[in-house]
Amino acid sequence: MEQSRMAWWAVLLPIAAVFIWSFNIVVTRYVTEFIEPMSISFYRWFLAWLILSPIMLGTVYQQRQQIRPELSKIAVLSAFGMVLYQGLAYSAAHYTSATNMGLINAFIPIFTIFVSLLILKQRPNRYAVIGSILSFLGLLYVIGQGSFAAILSIGQHSGDMVMLLAVFFYAFYGVFLKKWQLSLSLMTMLYMQICFAVLYHLPLIAYLGLDRLNSDNLFSVLYAAIFPSLLAPLLWMLAIKKLGPNSTSIFMNLMPIFTAIIAYFWLNEAWTIYHSIGGSVILAAVLLAQRRV
């Protein structure tokens, strides 16, 4: 009975993490009218840094000898996973819907397969190739709103293209993480990546300026800094420990569904027939691509 209860709570961990990340996609879309992408990106990581610093500074000092040789790798991970991915997502939100952003996020496993081919020299099997082709067709169907011919009007879909680029960069993050297998604790890695994310933003903020926090954007900034930046990664790491990486990664396929439901009730975004068809093809193809035999 106790093992069954433990398994139940373990399954809730990745579900909660994916829900938090899905909600953040909708928050990202909602806040576009109230704050510029660079400003919310900076506030997100700066506030996360402020929250974690009192907890992590002593640990980082104690582990400084282990951290120093890994700094260049941590800097690369932060650039891809926190600055390029999230910064581009905030920009994409100005030009596309939260529902589309959630569907495009489902491409992370597909892109990871091909980035692994590039960096790790891991050749994809036939299921990965077939799944990639099908998922790409499904995505084109969604972006074209049910018409492949509409894809030719590329200017109308700039937000989707920017989000696709963001997801591509996040695939690099995952592959580099696997390639390097850093020996640091997960919380130390998270904190050090946040430190680099703050540093990366400083010259950009000095050049572009910084929007003020106000009653319209404060909730969104606080949510982004606490829940998707700190709580969701912790839940995800605990899920990997309990369930294993492969079983945990499957739950990422819930993100388009959660995002669409939240966006429907909060932003009144319509879930159309082309979302149903294209989204079903994308999710089925991603699951197919995960087959190993």
Coordinates of C-alpha atoms in Angstrom, one line a residue:
M1 CA 0.0 0.0 0.0
E2 CA 2.8 2.4 0.9
Q3 CA 4.6 1.7 -2.4
S4 CA 1.4 2.4 -4.3
R5 CA 1.0 5.7 -2.5
M6 CA 4.6 6.7 -3.2
A7 CA 4.1 5.9 -6.9
W8 CA 0.9 8.0 -7.0
W9 CA 2.7 11.0 -5.5
A10 CA 5.7 10.5 -7.8
V11 CA 3.4 10.7 -10.9
L12 CA 2.0 14.0 -9.5
L13 CA 5.4 15.6 -9.5
P14 CA 6.0 15.8 -13.3
I15 CA 2.3 16.6 -13.8
A16 CA 2.6 19.6 -11.4
A17 CA 5.8 20.8 -13.1
V18 CA 4.4 20.6 -16.6
F19 CA 1.2 22.5 -15.4
I20 CA 3.4 25.2 -13.9
W21 CA 5.4 25.6 -17.2
S22 CA 2.1 25.5 -19.2
F23 CA 0.6 28.2 -17.1
N24 CA 3.8 30.3 -17.6
I25 CA 3.3 30.1 -21.4
V26 CA -0.2 31.7 -20.9
V27 CA 1.3 34.2 -18.5
T28 CA 3.9 35.1 -21.1
R29 CA 1.2 35.7 -23.7
Y30 CA -1.0 37.7 -21.3
V31 CA 1.7 40.1 -20.1
T32 CA 2.9 41.1 -23.6
E33 CA 0.8 44.3 -23.4
F34 CA 2.3 45.4 -20.1
I35 CA 6.0 44.8 -20.2
E36 CA 8.7 44.3 -22.9
P37 CA 10.3 40.8 -23.4
M38 CA 13.8 41.8 -22.3
S39 CA 12.4 43.4 -19.1
I40 CA 10.3 40.5 -17.9
S41 CA 13.2 38.1 -18.8
F42 CA 15.6 40.1 -16.7
Y43 CA 13.2 40.5 -13.7
R44 CA 12.4 36.8 -13.8
W45 CA 16.0 35.7 -13.3
F46 CA 17.0 38.6 -11.1
L47 CA 14.2 37.9 -8.6
A48 CA 15.0 34.1 -8.8
W49 CA 18.6 35.0 -8.0
L50 CA 17.5 37.1 -5.0
I51 CA 15.4 34.3 -3.6
L52 CA 18.0 31.6 -4.0
S53 CA 21.1 33.5 -3.0
P54 CA 20.6 33.4 0.8
I55 CA 20.1 29.6 0.5
M56 CA 22.8 28.8 -2.0
L57 CA 25.7 31.2 -1.4
G58 CA 27.2 29.1 1.4
T59 CA 26.9 25.9 -0.6
V60 CA 28.5 27.6 -3.7
Y61 CA 31.4 28.9 -1.6
Q62 CA 32.0 25.4 -0.2
Q63 CA 31.9 23.9 -3.7
R64 CA 33.9 26.6 -5.4
Q65 CA 36.8 24.2 -6.3
Q66 CA 34.3 21.9 -8.0
I67 CA 32.4 24.7 -9.7
R68 CA 35.4 26.6 -11.1
P69 CA 36.3 24.1 -13.9
E70 CA 32.7 23.9 -15.0
L71 CA 32.0 27.6 -15.3
S72 CA 32.3 27.7 -19.1
K73 CA 29.9 24.8 -19.5
I74 CA 27.4 26.4 -17.0
A75 CA 27.7 29.6 -19.0
V76 CA 26.7 27.8 -22.2
L77 CA 23.8 26.0 -20.5
S78 CA 22.5 29.3 -19.1
A79 CA 22.8 31.0 -22.5
F80 CA 20.8 28.3 -24.3
G81 CA 18.3 27.2 -21.6
M82 CA 17.5 30.5 -19.8
V83 CA 18.4 33.4 -22.1
L84 CA 17.9 32.3 -25.7
Y85 CA 15.0 30.0 -25.1
Q86 CA 13.0 32.1 -22.6
G87 CA 13.9 35.4 -24.2
L88 CA 12.7 34.3 -27.6
A89 CA 9.6 32.8 -26.1
Y90 CA 8.7 36.2 -24.6
S91 CA 9.3 37.8 -28.0
A92 CA 7.2 35.2 -29.8
A93 CA 4.3 35.8 -27.4
H94 CA 3.8 39.2 -29.0
Y95 CA 2.9 37.6 -32.4
T96 CA 1.3 34.2 -31.7
S97 CA -1.1 32.5 -29.4
A98 CA -0.4 30.7 -26.2
T99 CA -2.0 27.6 -27.7
N100 CA 0.4 27.6 -30.6
M101 CA 3.3 28.2 -28.3
G102 CA 2.3 25.1 -26.2
L103 CA 2.1 22.9 -29.3
I104 CA 5.5 24.1 -30.6
N105 CA 7.0 23.2 -27.2
A106 CA 6.1 19.6 -27.9
F107 CA 8.9 19.7 -30.5
I108 CA 11.6 19.7 -27.9
P109 CA 12.0 15.9 -28.0
I110 CA 12.1 15.9 -31.8
F111 CA 14.7 18.6 -32.0
T112 CA 16.7 16.9 -29.2
I113 CA 17.0 13.8 -31.4
F114 CA 18.6 15.7 -34.3
V115 CA 20.8 17.9 -32.1
S116 CA 22.0 14.7 -30.5
L117 CA 22.9 13.5 -34.1
L118 CA 24.9 16.7 -34.6
I119 CA 26.7 16.9 -31.2
L120 CA 26.7 13.3 -29.8
K121 CA 26.8 11.5 -33.1
Q122 CA 23.7 9.5 -32.1
R123 CA 22.0 8.4 -35.3
P124 CA 18.1 8.4 -35.0
N125 CA 16.3 5.2 -35.7
R126 CA 13.5 4.9 -38.2
Y127 CA 10.8 5.7 -35.7
A128 CA 12.6 9.0 -34.9
V129 CA 12.8 9.9 -38.5
I130 CA 9.2 9.0 -39.3
G131 CA 8.0 10.7 -36.1
S132 CA 9.9 13.9 -36.9
I133 CA 8.5 14.1 -40.4
L134 CA 4.9 13.6 -39.2
S135 CA 5.3 16.0 -36.3
F136 CA 6.7 18.7 -38.7
L137 CA 3.7 18.2 -41.0
G138 CA 1.4 18.5 -38.0
L139 CA 3.1 21.7 -36.9
L140 CA 2.8 23.2 -40.4
Y141 CA -0.9 22.3 -40.4
V142 CA -1.4 24.2 -37.2
I143 CA 0.7 27.2 -38.2
G144 CA -1.2 27.4 -41.5
Q145 CA -4.5 27.2 -39.6
G146 CA -5.6 24.1 -41.5
S147 CA -4.1 25.2 -44.9
F148 CA -0.6 24.2 -46.0
A149 CA -0.8 26.9 -48.7
A150 CA -1.1 29.6 -46.0
I151 CA 2.4 28.8 -44.8
L152 CA 3.7 30.8 -47.8
S153 CA 2.5 33.9 -46.1
I154 CA 5.5 33.6 -43.8
G155 CA 5.1 37.2 -42.4
Q156 CA 1.8 36.2 -40.7
H157 CA 3.5 33.5 -38.7
S158 CA 6.6 35.2 -37.4
G159 CA 5.7 34.5 -33.8
D160 CA 5.5 30.7 -34.5
M161 CA 8.8 30.8 -36.3
V162 CA 10.5 32.7 -33.3
M163 CA 9.0 30.1 -30.9
L164 CA 10.3 27.3 -33.1
L165 CA 13.8 28.8 -32.9
A166 CA 13.4 29.1 -29.1
V167 CA 12.6 25.4 -28.8
F168 CA 15.5 24.5 -31.1
F169 CA 17.9 26.3 -28.7
Y170 CA 16.3 24.5 -25.7
A171 CA 17.1 21.2 -27.5
F172 CA 20.8 22.2 -27.5
Y173 CA 20.5 22.9 -23.7
G174 CA 19.2 19.3 -23.1
V175 CA 21.9 17.7 -25.3
F176 CA 24.7 19.7 -23.7
L177 CA 23.4 18.7 -20.3
K178 CA 23.6 15.1 -21.3
K179 CA 27.0 15.4 -23.0
W180 CA 28.8 17.0 -20.2
Q181 CA 27.2 15.2 -17.2
L182 CA 28.4 17.8 -14.7
S183 CA 29.2 16.4 -11.3
L184 CA 27.6 19.3 -9.4
S185 CA 24.3 19.0 -7.5
L186 CA 21.2 20.0 -9.4
M187 CA 20.4 22.9 -7.2
T188 CA 24.0 24.3 -7.5
M189 CA 23.7 24.0 -11.3
L190 CA 20.4 25.7 -11.3
Y191 CA 21.6 28.6 -9.1
M192 CA 24.8 29.1 -11.2
Q193 CA 22.9 29.1 -14.4
I194 CA 20.6 31.8 -12.9
C195 CA 23.7 33.8 -12.0
F196 CA 24.9 33.7 -15.6
A197 CA 21.4 34.6 -16.9
V198 CA 21.4 37.7 -14.8
L199 CA 24.9 38.7 -16.0
Y200 CA 23.9 38.1 -19.7
H201 CA 20.9 40.5 -19.3
L202 CA 22.9 43.4 -17.8
P203 CA 24.4 44.8 -21.1
L204 CA 21.1 44.2 -22.9
I205 CA 19.2 46.1 -20.2
A206 CA 21.8 48.9 -20.3
Y207 CA 21.2 49.3 -24.0
L208 CA 17.4 48.7 -24.2
G209 CA 16.3 50.0 -20.9
L210 CA 14.1 48.4 -18.3
D211 CA 10.3 48.7 -17.9
R212 CA 9.1 49.6 -14.4
L213 CA 7.1 47.1 -12.4
N214 CA 3.5 48.0 -11.8
S215 CA 0.1 46.6 -10.8
D216 CA -0.4 45.3 -14.4
N217 CA 2.8 43.2 -14.7
L218 CA 3.9 42.5 -11.1
F219 CA 1.9 39.3 -10.7
S220 CA 3.3 37.9 -14.0
V221 CA 6.9 38.7 -13.0
L222 CA 6.6 37.2 -9.6
Y223 CA 4.9 34.0 -11.0
A224 CA 7.7 33.7 -13.6
A225 CA 10.4 34.2 -11.0
I226 CA 9.1 31.7 -8.4
F227 CA 7.1 28.9 -10.0
P228 CA 8.6 28.1 -13.5
S229 CA 12.1 29.2 -12.5
L230 CA 12.4 27.5 -9.1
L231 CA 9.5 25.3 -8.1
A232 CA 8.9 23.5 -11.4
P233 CA 12.6 22.5 -11.9
L234 CA 12.7 21.2 -8.3
L235 CA 9.6 19.1 -8.9
W236 CA 11.0 17.9 -12.2
M237 CA 14.3 16.9 -10.6
L238 CA 12.4 15.0 -7.9
A239 CA 10.3 13.2 -10.5
I240 CA 13.5 12.1 -12.4
K241 CA 14.8 10.7 -9.1
K242 CA 11.6 8.8 -8.4
L243 CA 10.5 7.7 -11.9
G244 CA 13.7 7.9 -14.1
P245 CA 14.4 10.4 -16.9
N246 CA 12.7 8.4 -19.7
S247 CA 9.4 8.0 -17.8
T248 CA 9.5 11.6 -16.6
S249 CA 10.1 13.1 -20.1
I250 CA 6.8 11.5 -21.4
F251 CA 4.8 13.9 -19.2
M252 CA 6.1 16.9 -21.3
N253 CA 3.5 15.8 -23.9
L254 CA 0.8 17.2 -21.6
M255 CA 2.1 20.7 -22.1
P256 CA 0.1 21.5 -25.2
I257 CA -3.1 20.2 -23.6
F258 CA -2.6 22.1 -20.3
T259 CA -1.7 25.3 -22.2
A260 CA -4.7 25.1 -24.5
I261 CA -7.1 24.6 -21.6
I262 CA -5.6 27.5 -19.5
A263 CA -5.5 29.8 -22.6
Y264 CA -9.1 28.9 -23.4
F265 CA -10.4 29.9 -19.9
W266 CA -8.1 32.8 -19.3
L267 CA -7.4 34.4 -22.7
N268 CA -10.5 33.2 -24.5
E269 CA -8.3 31.5 -27.2
A270 CA -10.3 29.2 -29.4
W271 CA -9.3 25.6 -29.7
T272 CA -10.2 24.8 -33.4
I273 CA -10.4 21.7 -35.5
Y274 CA -7.0 22.4 -37.0
H275 CA -5.5 22.5 -33.4
S276 CA -7.2 19.1 -32.8
I277 CA -5.9 17.5 -36.0
G278 CA -2.5 19.1 -36.0
G279 CA -2.0 18.7 -32.3
S280 CA -3.0 15.0 -32.3
V281 CA -0.5 14.3 -35.2
I282 CA 2.3 16.2 -33.3
L283 CA 1.8 14.3 -30.0
A284 CA 1.4 10.9 -31.7
A285 CA 4.5 11.5 -33.8
V286 CA 6.5 12.6 -30.7
L287 CA 5.5 9.5 -28.9
L288 CA 6.5 7.4 -32.0
A289 CA 9.9 9.1 -32.1
Q290 CA 10.6 8.0 -28.6
R291 CA 10.5 4.3 -29.5
R292 CA 13.8 2.6 -29.2
V293 CA 13.2 -0.7 -31.0

